[in-house]
Amino acid sequence: MIMILAANWKMHITPTEARRFGERFLARIGPRPGRRLVFFPSAVALEATALGFRERSDISVGAQDVYWEPKGAFTGAISAPLVAGAGATAALVGHSERRHVFGETEEDTHRKVRAVLDAGLTPFLCVGETLEQREREETEPVVLTQLEAATARLSRAELARLVLAYEPVWAIGTGRTATPSDAAQVHRVLRERLVARGGDGVPILYGGSVNPGNTAALLGEWELDGVLVGGASLDPDTWSQVIEAADQVRPS
Ligand code: PGA
């Protein structure tokens, strides 16, 4: 399976900063067979980021969020066709900050997956349990429910176009990560469900306080097909260190 290393820039990095990031990053990290890199800048920096990486077929760019309607009178909203026009080939859906800060429901997440697929983009669907759910030992039912709700009524061919990210809410931006073996266990449960539904080849990434120091241990677990990284992706040198650590543990 291909390894995917994805950077979620959240509400950081202007278009000018994205251009500078691209220059520094490209000077340090070359393409590598079997490894794909994805950047999720803010909507305003999408085009600048996509242009900065246009010479590199191993690098793609995605949106952090889209509204589910394709167009219309929805002031302030951004649709999947609009981000595609700015150079996006993917979009995050159901990130925990969308669910918990902006109150997105399972139904919203489902509509967004549908809209992203309909626009020809790759949905990066995020699932993950809160600390309370983990302490109540509900992790597995919670992530499976999120997966089922978001992908209900998709055909096998549509499901096969997804990338899944397991991101425990308590690990995001907190400096706490799941242990590699705990993460691998959740990945196995998600994989089993995907396989049962015909999504055998769907990559499953881990996210939550990934940094240059813990990347090798996490990717030492073969159930992890890559990582989705927030804080440690904001600086080109730190992000390059994550990629170099991943390359060491998964030589092409
Ligand atoms: P973090 O964020 O790496 O800063 O924990 C990960 C994410 O939210 O995707």
PDB file of C-alpha atoms and ligand atoms in Angstrom, residues 8 10 95 97 167 171-173 208-210 228-231, ligand 1:
ATOM      1  CA  ASN A   8      -3.245  20.001   7.845  1.00  0.00           C
ATOM      2  CA  LYS A  10      -5.637  24.595   9.854  1.00  0.00           C
ATOM      3  CA  HIS A  95     -12.220  16.617  11.159  1.00  0.00           C
ATOM      4  CA  GLU A  97     -12.541  20.480  14.973  1.00  0.00           C
ATOM      5  CA  GLU A 167      -7.555  10.893  14.869  1.00  0.00           C
ATOM      6  CA  ALA A 171      -4.510  13.478  20.900  1.00  0.00           C
ATOM      7  CA  ILE A 172      -5.069  16.409  18.533  1.00  0.00           C
ATOM      8  CA  GLY A 173      -2.872  19.384  19.345  1.00  0.00           C
ATOM      9  CA  GLY A 208      -2.882  13.432  16.661  1.00  0.00           C
ATOM     10  CA  SER A 209       0.335  15.096  17.850  1.00  0.00           C
ATOM     11  CA  VAL A 210       2.533  13.365  15.295  1.00  0.00           C
ATOM     12  CA  LEU A 228      -2.152  13.413   9.076  1.00  0.00           C
ATOM     13  CA  VAL A 229      -0.211  16.129  10.848  1.00  0.00           C
ATOM     14  CA  GLY A 230      -1.223  19.554  12.147  1.00  0.00           C
ATOM     15  CA  GLY A 231       1.238  21.456  14.351  1.00  0.00           C
TER      16      GLY A 231
HETATM   17  P1  PGA B   1      -1.927  17.871  15.455  1.00  0.00           P
HETATM   18  O1  PGA B   1      -3.246  17.933  14.526  1.00  0.00           O
HETATM   19  O2  PGA B   1      -0.875  17.135  14.655  1.00  0.00           O
HETATM   20  O3  PGA B   1      -1.569  19.308  15.699  1.00  0.00           O
HETATM   21  O4  PGA B   1      -2.296  17.136  16.690  1.00  0.00           O
HETATM   22  C1  PGA B   1      -3.620  16.829  13.748  1.00  0.00           C
HETATM   23  C2  PGA B   1      -4.900  17.128  13.022  1.00  0.00           C
HETATM   24  O5  PGA B   1      -5.750  17.839  13.574  1.00  0.00           O
HETATM   25  O6  PGA B   1      -5.112  16.678  11.879  1.00  0.00           O
END
